[in-house]
Amino acid sequence: MTFMTFHGVYVATSPDGIHWDRPRLVWRDLPIHVQVPGKTWFAYPSFVSPDQPTQETTGQHGYVYFARGFFGLSPPHVMSRLRFDIRIPSGATTDTDGDGLPDGWEQANGLDPSSPSDAALDSDTDGITNAQEYVAGTHPRGVFTRYLAEGASNKFFETSIALLNTASEPAHVLLSYQAADRTVRKETVVVGPESRRTITPGLLPGMQSAEFATTIESDAPIVVDRTMRWPPGVNAYGSHADRAVVAPGTTWYLAEGATHSGFDLFYLIENPGDQAADVSVEFLRPPPLGPTQSTYHVDPRSRFTLWVDTLPGLGDTDVSAVLRSNVPIIVERAMYLTGAGRAFEAGHESAGIAAPESDWFFAEGATGDYFDMFILLANPDDRSANVSSRFLLPDGSSFAKAYVIAPRSRFTIWVDQEDPRLRDTAVSAVVTSTNGVPIVAERSMWWPGPTSTTWGEAHASPGATQTDPSWCLAEGEAGPGVDTYILVANTSDQPRRIRATLFFENGQRPVSGTFDVAPTSRFNVYPPVDFPGTFSGVTRRRFGARIESMPEPGQEAGGIVVERAMYSGDGVRAWAAGTNALATPCR
C-alpha cells in the first residue's frame, strides 16, 4: 500500500453546502482520481484534516474549504510512475433526495441517496432515526458491533486493525477510537465483498500519539483482528494480536499474568457507554497467597490502563484476575518482558474471558529447545477444581495429566516439563474440569530457548470453550520475513476434511484448498506451501481466512478449533516478533 498526501479545496455558496458542522465526514466522501499509465483508480481519503470554512469577501462563491490528508493506493510499486489530482464532482456534497443527508454520507453508510424517506427511518432499530445518527456521527445501519480495548499509536507502538468480509455484498464500517482523555475520533470505510482491509488508526489526524480503545460498527457481519507492533515499521522486534470482543460485560476473567522476573503487566479497560464505570478487580495468586482486591473508576466513553506491577502486594507474583463493573465494559490484558537492553523485548496480549467454563480447547502449541509452552489456569470458585489436560500429538496419539487447582487461585502448567512425550513436539490440548467447578484457561508460548534467559518474544491466547464447524481469521500475511500458520485441532475420534479459503486485498479473488485432519490430532495450514503460486513473486501479501469442516454425506459438519500464529523478522533475527489469536466462529 502506497500512502500519498493530498491537498484539496472545495467552494460552496453557503456553509450548509458542505454541512460545515461535520466537514471531516464530507471530505471523506469526495473521490480522488488517480492515473497511472494504462490504469485508473478512484480512491476515497480515509485520513483527513479539514479546516473550518473561510468566508470570502470577494468572489461569487462565498465559502472556501481546505483539507489535507492521506489516501492509500495499491499496488505500491507504481510510486515512481504516479501522478494524481483531486476532482470534486459537483454532486459530491449534494443532497439529491432532499432529505437532509448528503449523498456521500448515505453511500458511505449503505443508504440510498435517491430515497427521501430514509432520513426518518431507523434502519438499525436502535431507537434513533438515520437523520439523528447523521448529526451524532453514529452508524445508521450499525446492526453488527465489535470492541477492542487495547490500542496505541506513537513513536513506540503501531496498531493495525484487519477487517474481513466473507459475504458477497460490501460491508459499510464505522470505527470509533476512544482515548483516555475522552476524545473520540471516527472514520468510515467500506470492505468489499469477499475481501479484507487493513486500517491504521495512527494515520488519522490527532491519533499520532494516542492510547485508545475501538468500537467497530457495521451493516453486515465482519471479522475483526487487531495487531500491535513495536517499534513501528517492517523491522519490529515485538508484536501481539487478538480478535475483537463480541459485547461489553459486567464481569471479565484473566488467567495469565506475571509481575516478577522483569515482566510488566497491564489491564486495559474500555468503557464504551455513557455512564462512568466503577470496576472492582480481584487478584488471584498461587497458594498459599490469598486474593486481594482494588477498585478503579473509568470515565464514560474512555479507555483506562492499570499497571498491576505498581500495586501493593502484586509486584513479584503470578496473578490471575476477576474484574467486576457496575456497567458493561471491555477488558484486555497486555504483558511484556524487558531484556537484552530493550524495553518490552517480548510481549503478548489477550482479551478477557466472559465466564468460567468446564472445557477449554487449544489448537496451537509447541515445545522443545526453541519454544516453551505454558497453560495458565484460574479457579475463581470457592471450591477446588479437579482438572484433566489431554494433549493431542501430530501422530494422532493423546494422553492426559491430572491437576488440582486450589480455590480462588492461579496455577501454571509448564507443558515442556510434564512428560517425555512433550519435550519436543507440536501439540494441541483439551483442558477439562472433571468435578464441575468452572475454570478459566489460557496458553502462552515463549521463544527462543533453551532457557527463560534467552526469551525474546511470546504470544498468548485463551482457549475455545466449544468446537465449531467454521472459523474465520481477519489477519494473516506471508512473504519474505513473515510467516503465518493456521492451526487446526480435531478433538474428536473421527477424521475431519477441512476447506481453507483465503481472502485478499486489492480485488483479488479468494482461493480455496481442502485438507484431511486425523482424529484427535493437530494440523497446520501453511499458505505459501499449501496454496502453490498464490504468494510467488510478491514481497508480502496480506490475507484473511475461513476454515470450514466439511460434512460427510447425510451428516452435519463436525467441530474443530482454529488459531493463527504469525511470525516476522526484525532485519537481524527470524521470528523476532510473533502473534497468536483464536479464530472467530463464522456465523
Coordinates of C-alpha atoms in Angstrom, one line a residue:
M1 CA 0.0 0.0 0.0
T2 CA 1.4 3.4 -1.0
F3 CA 0.1 6.4 1.1
M4 CA 0.0 9.7 -0.8
T5 CA -0.6 13.1 0.8
F6 CA -3.2 15.4 -0.8
H7 CA -4.4 19.0 -0.6
G8 CA -7.8 19.9 -1.7
V9 CA -10.2 22.9 -2.0
Y10 CA -13.9 22.9 -2.1
V11 CA -16.0 26.0 -2.8
A12 CA -19.6 26.5 -1.7
T13 CA -22.2 29.3 -1.8
S14 CA -23.0 28.8 1.9
P15 CA -21.7 26.9 4.9
D16 CA -24.6 24.5 4.7
G17 CA -23.5 23.5 1.2
I18 CA -20.9 21.2 2.8
H19 CA -22.6 20.7 6.2
W20 CA -19.8 22.7 7.8
D21 CA -20.6 21.3 11.3
R22 CA -19.3 17.9 10.0
P23 CA -16.7 18.7 7.4
R24 CA -14.5 15.7 8.2
L25 CA -17.1 13.2 7.1
V26 CA -18.0 15.1 4.0
W27 CA -14.3 15.3 2.9
R28 CA -14.0 11.6 3.2
D29 CA -16.9 11.3 0.7
L30 CA -15.0 13.2 -2.0
P31 CA -13.4 10.9 -4.5
I32 CA -9.7 11.2 -5.6
H33 CA -9.0 10.4 -9.3
V34 CA -5.6 8.6 -9.7
Q35 CA -4.0 7.9 -13.0
V36 CA -1.1 5.6 -13.8
P37 CA -0.2 4.9 -17.4
G38 CA -2.7 2.3 -18.6
K39 CA -4.6 2.2 -15.2
T40 CA -7.1 4.3 -13.4
W41 CA -8.2 4.1 -9.7
F42 CA -10.8 6.0 -7.7
A43 CA -10.0 6.2 -4.0
Y44 CA -11.5 7.9 -1.0
P45 CA -9.4 9.8 1.6
S46 CA -9.7 8.0 4.9
F47 CA -7.5 10.3 6.9
V48 CA -8.5 14.0 6.6
S49 CA -7.7 17.1 8.4
P50 CA -10.2 19.8 7.2
D51 CA -10.0 23.4 8.1
Q52 CA -13.1 25.4 9.1
P53 CA -14.7 27.3 6.2
T54 CA -13.4 30.8 5.4
Q55 CA -15.9 33.3 4.1
E56 CA -14.6 35.2 1.1
T57 CA -15.1 39.0 1.0
T58 CA -15.0 38.9 -2.8
G59 CA -16.0 36.4 -5.4
Q60 CA -19.2 34.7 -6.2
H61 CA -18.8 31.5 -4.1
G62 CA -18.7 32.8 -0.5
Y63 CA -17.1 29.9 1.4
V64 CA -13.9 28.1 0.8
Y65 CA -12.8 24.8 2.5
F66 CA -9.3 23.5 2.7
A67 CA -8.2 20.0 3.7
R68 CA -5.1 17.9 3.9
G69 CA -4.8 14.1 4.3
F70 CA -3.8 10.7 3.0
F71 CA -5.1 8.1 0.7
G72 CA -3.8 4.6 0.1
L73 CA -3.0 3.2 -3.4
S74 CA -2.2 -0.3 -4.4
P75 CA 0.0 -1.9 -5.8
P76 CA 2.8 0.0 -4.1
H77 CA 5.3 -0.4 -7.0
V78 CA 3.6 2.3 -9.1
M79 CA 5.0 5.1 -6.9
S80 CA 7.7 6.1 -9.4
R81 CA 5.1 6.4 -12.2
L82 CA 2.3 8.0 -10.2
R83 CA 0.5 11.3 -10.8
F84 CA -2.7 12.2 -9.1
D85 CA -5.2 15.0 -8.7
I86 CA -8.3 15.6 -6.7
R87 CA -11.5 16.1 -8.6
I88 CA -14.5 17.1 -6.6
P89 CA -17.6 16.5 -8.7
S90 CA -20.4 19.0 -8.5
G91 CA -22.7 16.4 -6.9
A92 CA -20.3 15.1 -4.3
T93 CA -21.8 17.1 -1.4
T94 CA -25.3 17.5 -2.8
D95 CA -28.5 16.0 -1.3
T96 CA -30.2 14.5 -4.3
D97 CA -33.3 13.4 -2.4
G98 CA -33.6 16.5 -0.3
D99 CA -33.8 14.5 3.0
G100 CA -31.0 16.5 4.8
L101 CA -28.5 13.7 4.4
P102 CA -25.5 14.3 2.0
D103 CA -25.3 11.8 -0.8
G104 CA -21.8 10.9 0.1
W105 CA -22.7 10.1 3.7
E106 CA -25.6 8.0 2.6
Q107 CA -23.4 6.0 0.2
A108 CA -20.7 5.5 2.8
N109 CA -23.2 4.1 5.2
G110 CA -25.2 1.9 2.8
L111 CA -28.2 4.1 2.4
D112 CA -29.9 5.2 -0.8
P113 CA -29.2 8.8 -1.8
S114 CA -32.2 8.8 -4.1
S115 CA -34.7 7.8 -1.4
P116 CA -36.1 10.8 0.6
S117 CA -37.8 8.6 3.1
D118 CA -34.7 7.0 4.7
A119 CA -33.9 10.1 6.8
A120 CA -36.9 9.3 9.0
L121 CA -36.2 5.6 9.2
D122 CA -34.5 3.8 12.0
S123 CA -32.5 1.3 9.8
D124 CA -30.7 -0.4 12.7
T125 CA -33.7 -0.4 15.1
D126 CA -31.8 1.3 17.8
G127 CA -34.4 3.9 18.5
I128 CA -32.5 6.7 16.7
T129 CA -33.5 7.9 13.2
N130 CA -31.0 7.9 10.4
A131 CA -31.1 11.8 10.4
Q132 CA -30.3 11.7 14.1
E133 CA -27.4 9.3 13.5
Y134 CA -26.0 11.7 10.9
V135 CA -26.0 14.5 13.4
A136 CA -24.5 12.3 16.2
G137 CA -21.8 10.8 13.9
T138 CA -23.0 7.2 14.5
H139 CA -23.8 4.4 12.1
P140 CA -27.4 4.5 10.8
R141 CA -27.2 0.8 9.9
G142 CA -24.9 -0.4 12.6
V143 CA -26.5 -3.8 13.3
F144 CA -23.2 -5.5 14.0
T145 CA -20.7 -4.3 16.7
R146 CA -17.4 -5.4 17.9
Y147 CA -14.9 -4.0 20.5
L148 CA -11.2 -3.7 21.1
A149 CA -10.0 -2.4 24.5
E150 CA -6.3 -2.2 23.6
G151 CA -4.6 0.1 21.1
A152 CA -1.8 2.6 20.9
S153 CA -0.1 4.7 18.2
N154 CA 3.0 6.6 19.0
K155 CA 6.8 6.5 18.5
F156 CA 6.9 3.1 20.2
F157 CA 3.7 1.3 19.2
E158 CA 1.9 0.8 15.9
T159 CA -1.6 -0.5 15.7
S160 CA -3.4 -2.0 12.7
I161 CA -6.9 -3.4 12.5
A162 CA -7.8 -6.1 10.0
L163 CA -11.4 -6.3 8.7
L164 CA -12.6 -9.4 6.8
N165 CA -15.9 -9.6 4.8
T166 CA -16.6 -13.1 3.6
A167 CA -20.0 -12.2 2.2
S168 CA -21.0 -11.4 -1.4
E169 CA -22.1 -7.8 -0.6
P170 CA -19.9 -4.9 0.7
A171 CA -19.8 -4.0 4.4
H172 CA -20.1 -0.3 5.5
V173 CA -18.0 0.1 8.6
L174 CA -17.6 2.9 11.2
L175 CA -14.6 2.8 13.5
S176 CA -14.7 4.9 16.7
Y177 CA -11.5 5.4 18.6
Q178 CA -12.0 6.3 22.3
A179 CA -8.9 7.8 24.0
A180 CA -8.0 8.1 27.7
D181 CA -8.9 11.9 27.6
R182 CA -12.4 11.0 26.4
T183 CA -11.9 12.4 22.9
V184 CA -13.5 10.2 20.2
R185 CA -12.3 10.1 16.6
K186 CA -14.1 8.3 13.8
E187 CA -13.6 7.0 10.3
T188 CA -15.9 5.3 7.8
V189 CA -14.6 2.6 5.4
V190 CA -16.1 0.1 3.0
V191 CA -14.9 -3.5 3.0
G192 CA -15.6 -5.1 -0.4
P193 CA -17.3 -8.4 -1.0
E194 CA -15.1 -11.5 -0.2
S195 CA -12.1 -9.3 0.8
R196 CA -10.2 -7.9 3.7
R197 CA -8.9 -4.4 4.5
T198 CA -6.2 -3.0 6.8
I199 CA -6.9 0.1 8.9
T200 CA -4.0 2.0 10.6
P201 CA -5.5 4.3 13.2
G202 CA -2.2 6.2 13.7
L203 CA -2.6 7.8 10.3
L204 CA -5.7 9.6 11.4
P205 CA -5.1 13.2 12.4
G206 CA -4.9 13.5 16.2
M207 CA -4.1 9.8 16.6
Q208 CA -0.3 10.0 16.1
S209 CA 0.2 9.8 19.8
A210 CA -2.7 8.1 21.5
E211 CA -3.7 5.2 23.6
F212 CA -7.2 4.2 22.6
A213 CA -10.0 1.6 22.5
T214 CA -12.0 0.9 19.4
T215 CA -15.7 0.3 18.7
I216 CA -16.5 -1.2 15.3
E217 CA -20.0 -0.9 13.8
S218 CA -21.0 -2.4 10.5
D219 CA -24.2 -3.0 8.5
A220 CA -23.1 -6.6 7.9
P221 CA -21.2 -9.3 9.9
I222 CA -17.4 -8.9 9.6
V223 CA -14.4 -10.4 11.3
V224 CA -12.1 -8.0 13.3
D225 CA -8.5 -8.7 14.4
R226 CA -6.0 -6.2 15.9
T227 CA -2.2 -6.3 15.8
M228 CA 0.2 -4.1 17.7
R229 CA 3.9 -3.9 16.7
W230 CA 6.8 -2.2 18.3
P231 CA 8.7 -0.2 17.2
P232 CA 6.7 0.9 14.2
G233 CA 7.9 -0.3 10.8
V234 CA 8.7 -3.6 9.0
N235 CA 11.6 -4.4 11.4
A236 CA 9.5 -4.5 14.6
Y237 CA 11.1 -6.7 17.3
G238 CA 7.8 -7.3 19.2
S239 CA 4.1 -7.8 18.4
H240 CA 0.9 -9.1 19.8
A241 CA -2.6 -9.6 18.4
D242 CA -6.2 -10.6 19.3
R243 CA -9.6 -10.9 17.9
A244 CA -12.4 -8.4 18.7
V245 CA -14.8 -8.9 21.6
V246 CA -18.4 -9.5 20.8
A247 CA -20.1 -7.4 23.5
P248 CA -19.3 -5.5 26.7
G249 CA -20.0 -7.3 30.0
T250 CA -20.0 -6.6 33.7
T251 CA -17.6 -9.5 34.7
W252 CA -14.3 -10.5 33.0
Y253 CA -11.7 -13.1 33.8
L254 CA -8.0 -13.2 33.0
A255 CA -6.0 -16.3 33.7
E256 CA -2.5 -15.2 32.6
G257 CA -0.4 -12.6 34.3
A258 CA 3.0 -12.2 36.0
T259 CA 4.9 -9.3 37.6
H260 CA 8.2 -11.0 38.6
S261 CA 11.4 -11.5 36.6
G262 CA 11.2 -8.4 34.5
F263 CA 7.5 -8.8 33.5
D264 CA 5.2 -5.8 33.2
L265 CA 1.5 -6.5 33.4
F266 CA -1.2 -4.1 32.2
Y267 CA -5.0 -4.4 32.3
L268 CA -6.8 -2.3 29.6
I269 CA -10.4 -1.3 30.3
E270 CA -12.7 0.2 27.8
N271 CA -15.9 1.9 28.9
P272 CA -18.0 2.3 25.7
G273 CA -21.1 3.6 27.5
D274 CA -22.4 7.0 28.7
Q275 CA -22.2 6.1 32.4
A276 CA -19.0 6.0 34.5
A277 CA -17.8 2.5 35.5
D278 CA -16.6 1.5 38.9
V279 CA -14.5 -1.6 38.4
S280 CA -13.6 -3.9 41.3
V281 CA -10.5 -6.1 40.5
E282 CA -10.0 -9.3 42.5
F283 CA -6.4 -10.6 42.0
L284 CA -5.9 -14.4 42.3
R285 CA -2.4 -15.6 43.3
P286 CA -0.8 -19.0 43.7
P287 CA -1.2 -20.7 47.1
P288 CA -0.5 -20.0 49.8
L289 CA -1.1 -16.4 48.9
G290 CA -4.7 -15.3 49.1
P291 CA -6.7 -13.0 46.8
T292 CA -6.5 -9.2 47.1
Q293 CA -8.9 -6.6 45.7
S294 CA -8.8 -3.0 44.4
T295 CA -11.4 -0.6 42.9
Y296 CA -11.0 1.8 39.9
H297 CA -13.1 4.5 38.2
V298 CA -13.3 4.6 34.4
D299 CA -14.9 7.7 32.7
P300 CA -17.7 7.2 30.1
R301 CA -16.5 6.5 26.6
S302 CA -12.9 6.3 27.5
R303 CA -10.1 3.8 28.0
F304 CA -8.2 3.2 31.3
T305 CA -4.8 1.4 31.9
L306 CA -4.0 -0.4 35.1
W307 CA -0.3 -1.2 35.7
V308 CA -0.5 -4.2 38.0
D309 CA 3.2 -4.2 39.0
T310 CA 2.8 -1.0 40.9
L311 CA 0.0 -2.3 43.2
P312 CA 0.8 -3.3 46.8
G313 CA 1.5 -7.0 47.2
L314 CA 1.4 -7.6 43.4
G315 CA 4.9 -6.5 42.4
D316 CA 6.5 -10.0 42.3
T317 CA 4.0 -12.8 41.6
D318 CA 2.0 -14.8 39.2
V319 CA -1.6 -13.5 39.1
S320 CA -5.0 -14.0 37.6
A321 CA -7.9 -11.6 37.9
V322 CA -11.6 -11.2 38.0
L323 CA -12.9 -7.7 37.1
R324 CA -16.5 -6.7 38.0
S325 CA -18.2 -3.5 36.9
N326 CA -21.4 -1.7 37.6
V327 CA -21.8 -1.1 33.9
P328 CA -20.8 -3.1 30.9
I329 CA -17.1 -2.7 29.9
I330 CA -14.4 -4.4 27.8
V331 CA -11.2 -5.8 29.3
E332 CA -7.9 -6.9 27.8
R333 CA -4.5 -7.8 29.3
A334 CA -1.0 -7.0 27.9
M335 CA 2.2 -8.5 29.4
Y336 CA 5.7 -7.6 28.4
L337 CA 9.2 -8.8 29.3
T338 CA 12.1 -6.3 29.2
G339 CA 15.5 -7.7 28.4
A340 CA 18.5 -7.6 26.1
G341 CA 18.7 -3.9 26.8
R342 CA 15.4 -3.1 25.0
A343 CA 12.1 -2.1 26.6
F344 CA 9.4 -4.7 26.1
E345 CA 11.7 -7.1 24.4
A346 CA 8.9 -9.6 24.3
G347 CA 5.1 -9.3 24.9
H348 CA 1.8 -10.9 24.5
E349 CA -1.9 -9.8 24.8
S350 CA -5.3 -11.4 25.2
A351 CA -8.9 -10.2 25.7
G352 CA -10.8 -11.0 28.9
I353 CA -12.9 -14.1 29.1
A354 CA -16.6 -13.6 29.8
A355 CA -17.3 -16.6 32.0
P356 CA -15.5 -19.7 33.5
E357 CA -16.2 -23.0 31.8
S358 CA -15.6 -26.7 32.3
D359 CA -14.0 -27.3 28.9
W360 CA -11.2 -25.5 27.1
F361 CA -9.7 -26.3 23.7
F362 CA -6.3 -25.1 22.4
A363 CA -5.3 -25.7 18.7
E364 CA -1.8 -24.1 19.0
G365 CA 1.2 -25.5 20.9
A366 CA 4.8 -26.3 20.5
T367 CA 7.6 -27.4 22.9
G368 CA 11.4 -28.1 22.6
D369 CA 14.6 -26.2 22.7
Y370 CA 13.0 -23.3 20.8
F371 CA 9.6 -23.0 22.3
D372 CA 8.4 -23.0 26.0
M373 CA 4.7 -23.6 26.3
F374 CA 2.5 -22.9 29.4
I375 CA -1.1 -23.4 30.2
L376 CA -2.4 -20.9 32.7
L377 CA -5.4 -21.8 34.9
A378 CA -7.5 -19.6 37.2
N379 CA -10.0 -21.0 39.6
P380 CA -12.3 -18.1 40.8
D381 CA -14.6 -20.6 42.7
D382 CA -14.6 -21.2 46.4
R383 CA -14.1 -25.0 45.7
S384 CA -11.1 -26.8 44.5
A385 CA -11.1 -27.8 40.8
N386 CA -10.0 -31.2 39.6
V387 CA -8.5 -30.6 36.2
S388 CA -7.5 -33.0 33.4
S389 CA -5.4 -31.8 30.5
R390 CA -5.4 -34.1 27.4
F391 CA -2.5 -33.5 25.0
L392 CA -3.1 -34.2 21.3
L393 CA 0.0 -35.1 19.3
P394 CA 0.6 -34.9 15.5
D395 CA 0.6 -38.7 15.1
G396 CA -3.0 -38.9 16.4
S397 CA -2.0 -40.2 19.8
S398 CA -3.1 -38.5 23.0
F399 CA -2.7 -38.8 26.8
A400 CA -3.9 -36.9 29.9
K401 CA -2.5 -35.5 33.1
A402 CA -4.4 -34.6 36.2
Y403 CA -4.1 -31.5 38.5
V404 CA -5.9 -29.9 41.5
I405 CA -6.4 -26.1 41.4
A406 CA -7.0 -24.5 44.9
P407 CA -10.0 -22.2 45.4
R408 CA -9.6 -18.6 44.2
S409 CA -6.1 -19.2 43.0
R410 CA -3.9 -19.2 39.9
F411 CA -2.0 -22.4 38.6
T412 CA 0.7 -22.9 35.9
I413 CA 1.3 -26.0 33.7
W414 CA 4.8 -25.9 32.0
V415 CA 4.0 -28.3 29.2
D416 CA 7.5 -29.0 28.1
Q417 CA 8.3 -30.5 31.6
E418 CA 5.1 -32.5 32.0
D419 CA 6.1 -35.7 30.2
P420 CA 8.9 -37.0 28.0
R421 CA 6.4 -37.1 25.1
L422 CA 6.0 -33.3 25.4
R423 CA 9.7 -32.3 25.4
D424 CA 9.9 -31.5 21.7
T425 CA 6.6 -31.6 19.7
A426 CA 3.7 -29.8 18.2
V427 CA 0.7 -30.2 20.5
S428 CA -2.9 -29.3 21.0
A429 CA -4.7 -29.6 24.3
V430 CA -8.1 -30.1 25.8
V431 CA -8.4 -28.9 29.4
T432 CA -11.4 -30.1 31.4
S433 CA -12.6 -29.6 35.0
T434 CA -13.8 -33.0 35.9
N435 CA -15.7 -32.1 39.1
G436 CA -18.0 -29.4 37.8
V437 CA -16.1 -26.4 39.1
P438 CA -15.7 -24.0 36.2
I439 CA -12.2 -22.6 35.5
V440 CA -10.5 -20.1 33.1
A441 CA -7.7 -21.3 30.8
E442 CA -5.1 -19.5 28.6
R443 CA -2.0 -20.7 26.8
S444 CA 1.2 -18.8 26.3
M445 CA 4.4 -19.6 24.3
W446 CA 7.8 -18.0 24.8
W447 CA 10.9 -18.2 22.5
P448 CA 13.7 -18.6 21.7
G449 CA 15.0 -21.2 24.2
P450 CA 16.7 -23.1 25.5
T451 CA 16.1 -21.2 28.8
S452 CA 14.0 -18.3 30.0
T453 CA 17.1 -16.0 30.0
T454 CA 17.1 -16.2 26.2
W455 CA 13.4 -15.4 25.6
G456 CA 12.9 -12.6 23.1
E457 CA 9.2 -12.9 22.2
A458 CA 5.9 -14.5 23.2
H459 CA 2.2 -14.9 22.3
A460 CA -0.9 -16.0 24.2
S461 CA -4.5 -16.9 23.6
P462 CA -7.5 -18.0 25.6
G463 CA -8.8 -21.5 24.9
A464 CA -12.0 -22.0 22.9
T465 CA -14.9 -23.1 25.0
Q466 CA -16.5 -25.1 22.2
T467 CA -15.7 -26.6 18.9
D468 CA -17.3 -25.2 15.8
P469 CA -17.6 -26.3 12.1
S470 CA -16.5 -22.9 10.7
W471 CA -13.9 -20.4 11.8
C472 CA -12.6 -17.0 10.4
L473 CA -9.4 -15.0 10.8
A474 CA -9.1 -11.4 9.6
E475 CA -5.3 -11.2 10.0
G476 CA -2.7 -13.0 8.0
E477 CA 0.4 -12.2 6.0
A478 CA 3.0 -14.1 4.0
G479 CA 6.2 -13.2 2.2
P480 CA 9.9 -12.5 2.8
G481 CA 10.4 -12.1 6.5
V482 CA 6.9 -13.0 7.6
D483 CA 5.2 -16.4 8.2
T484 CA 1.6 -17.2 9.1
Y485 CA 0.4 -20.6 10.2
I486 CA -3.2 -21.7 10.6
L487 CA -3.5 -24.3 13.4
V488 CA -6.4 -26.7 13.3
A489 CA -7.2 -29.1 16.2
N490 CA -9.5 -32.1 15.7
T491 CA -10.5 -33.1 19.2
S492 CA -12.9 -35.8 18.1
D493 CA -12.2 -39.5 17.4
Q494 CA -13.4 -39.1 13.8
P495 CA -11.3 -37.7 10.9
R496 CA -12.2 -34.3 9.5
R497 CA -11.9 -32.9 6.0
I498 CA -11.5 -29.1 6.1
R499 CA -11.7 -26.4 3.4
A500 CA -9.4 -23.4 3.8
T501 CA -10.3 -20.2 1.9
L502 CA -8.0 -17.2 1.7
F503 CA -9.4 -13.7 1.1
F504 CA -7.2 -10.8 -0.1
E505 CA -7.0 -7.1 -0.5
N506 CA -6.9 -5.2 -3.8
G507 CA -9.7 -7.1 -5.5
Q508 CA -8.0 -10.5 -5.9
R509 CA -10.4 -13.4 -5.9
P510 CA -10.4 -15.9 -3.0
V511 CA -8.6 -19.2 -3.3
S512 CA -9.5 -22.5 -1.6
G513 CA -7.9 -25.8 -0.8
T514 CA -9.0 -29.0 1.1
F515 CA -7.0 -30.9 3.7
D516 CA -7.5 -34.0 5.9
V517 CA -7.1 -33.9 9.6
A518 CA -6.7 -37.2 11.5
P519 CA -8.7 -37.9 14.7
T520 CA -7.5 -36.4 18.0
S521 CA -4.7 -34.6 16.3
R522 CA -3.4 -31.1 15.4
F523 CA -2.8 -29.9 11.8
N524 CA -1.0 -26.9 10.2
V525 CA -2.1 -25.0 7.1
Y526 CA 0.9 -23.0 5.8
P527 CA -0.4 -20.8 3.0
P528 CA 2.8 -20.3 0.9
V529 CA 3.2 -24.1 0.6
D530 CA -0.4 -25.2 0.7
F531 CA -1.6 -22.7 -1.9
P532 CA 1.1 -23.0 -4.6
G533 CA 1.7 -19.9 -6.7
T534 CA -0.6 -17.7 -4.6
F535 CA 2.3 -15.9 -2.9
S536 CA 5.0 -16.3 -5.6
G537 CA 6.6 -13.1 -6.9
V538 CA 5.0 -11.0 -4.1
T539 CA 7.0 -9.1 -1.5
R540 CA 4.4 -9.6 1.2
R541 CA 0.7 -10.3 0.8
R542 CA -2.0 -9.8 3.5
F543 CA -5.0 -12.2 3.7
G544 CA -7.9 -13.3 5.8
A545 CA -9.1 -16.9 6.0
R546 CA -12.1 -19.1 6.6
I547 CA -11.6 -22.7 7.8
E548 CA -14.6 -25.0 7.4
S549 CA -15.2 -28.6 8.5
M550 CA -16.8 -30.3 5.5
P551 CA -19.8 -32.6 6.3
E552 CA -19.9 -36.2 5.3
P553 CA -22.9 -37.2 3.1
G554 CA -26.0 -37.2 5.2
Q555 CA -24.3 -35.8 8.2
E556 CA -23.7 -32.4 9.8
A557 CA -20.2 -30.9 9.7
G558 CA -18.1 -31.8 12.7
G559 CA -16.5 -29.3 15.1
I560 CA -12.9 -28.2 15.0
V561 CA -10.8 -25.5 16.8
V562 CA -8.7 -23.0 14.8
E563 CA -6.0 -20.5 15.8
R564 CA -3.5 -18.3 13.8
A565 CA 0.2 -17.9 14.6
M566 CA 2.2 -15.2 12.8
Y567 CA 5.9 -14.5 13.0
S568 CA 8.2 -11.8 11.5
G569 CA 11.8 -10.9 11.5
D570 CA 13.4 -7.6 12.7
G571 CA 16.1 -7.5 10.0
V572 CA 18.5 -9.5 12.2
R573 CA 16.6 -12.4 13.7
A574 CA 13.9 -14.5 12.1
W575 CA 10.7 -14.7 14.2
A576 CA 11.9 -11.8 16.3
A577 CA 8.2 -10.8 16.7
G578 CA 5.2 -13.1 16.8
T579 CA 1.4 -13.1 17.5
N580 CA -1.3 -15.6 18.1
A581 CA -5.1 -15.4 18.1
L582 CA -8.0 -17.7 18.5
A583 CA -10.1 -17.6 15.3
T584 CA -13.7 -16.2 15.3
P585 CA -16.6 -18.6 14.7
C586 CA -18.1 -17.7 11.3
R587 CA -21.8 -17.2 11.9

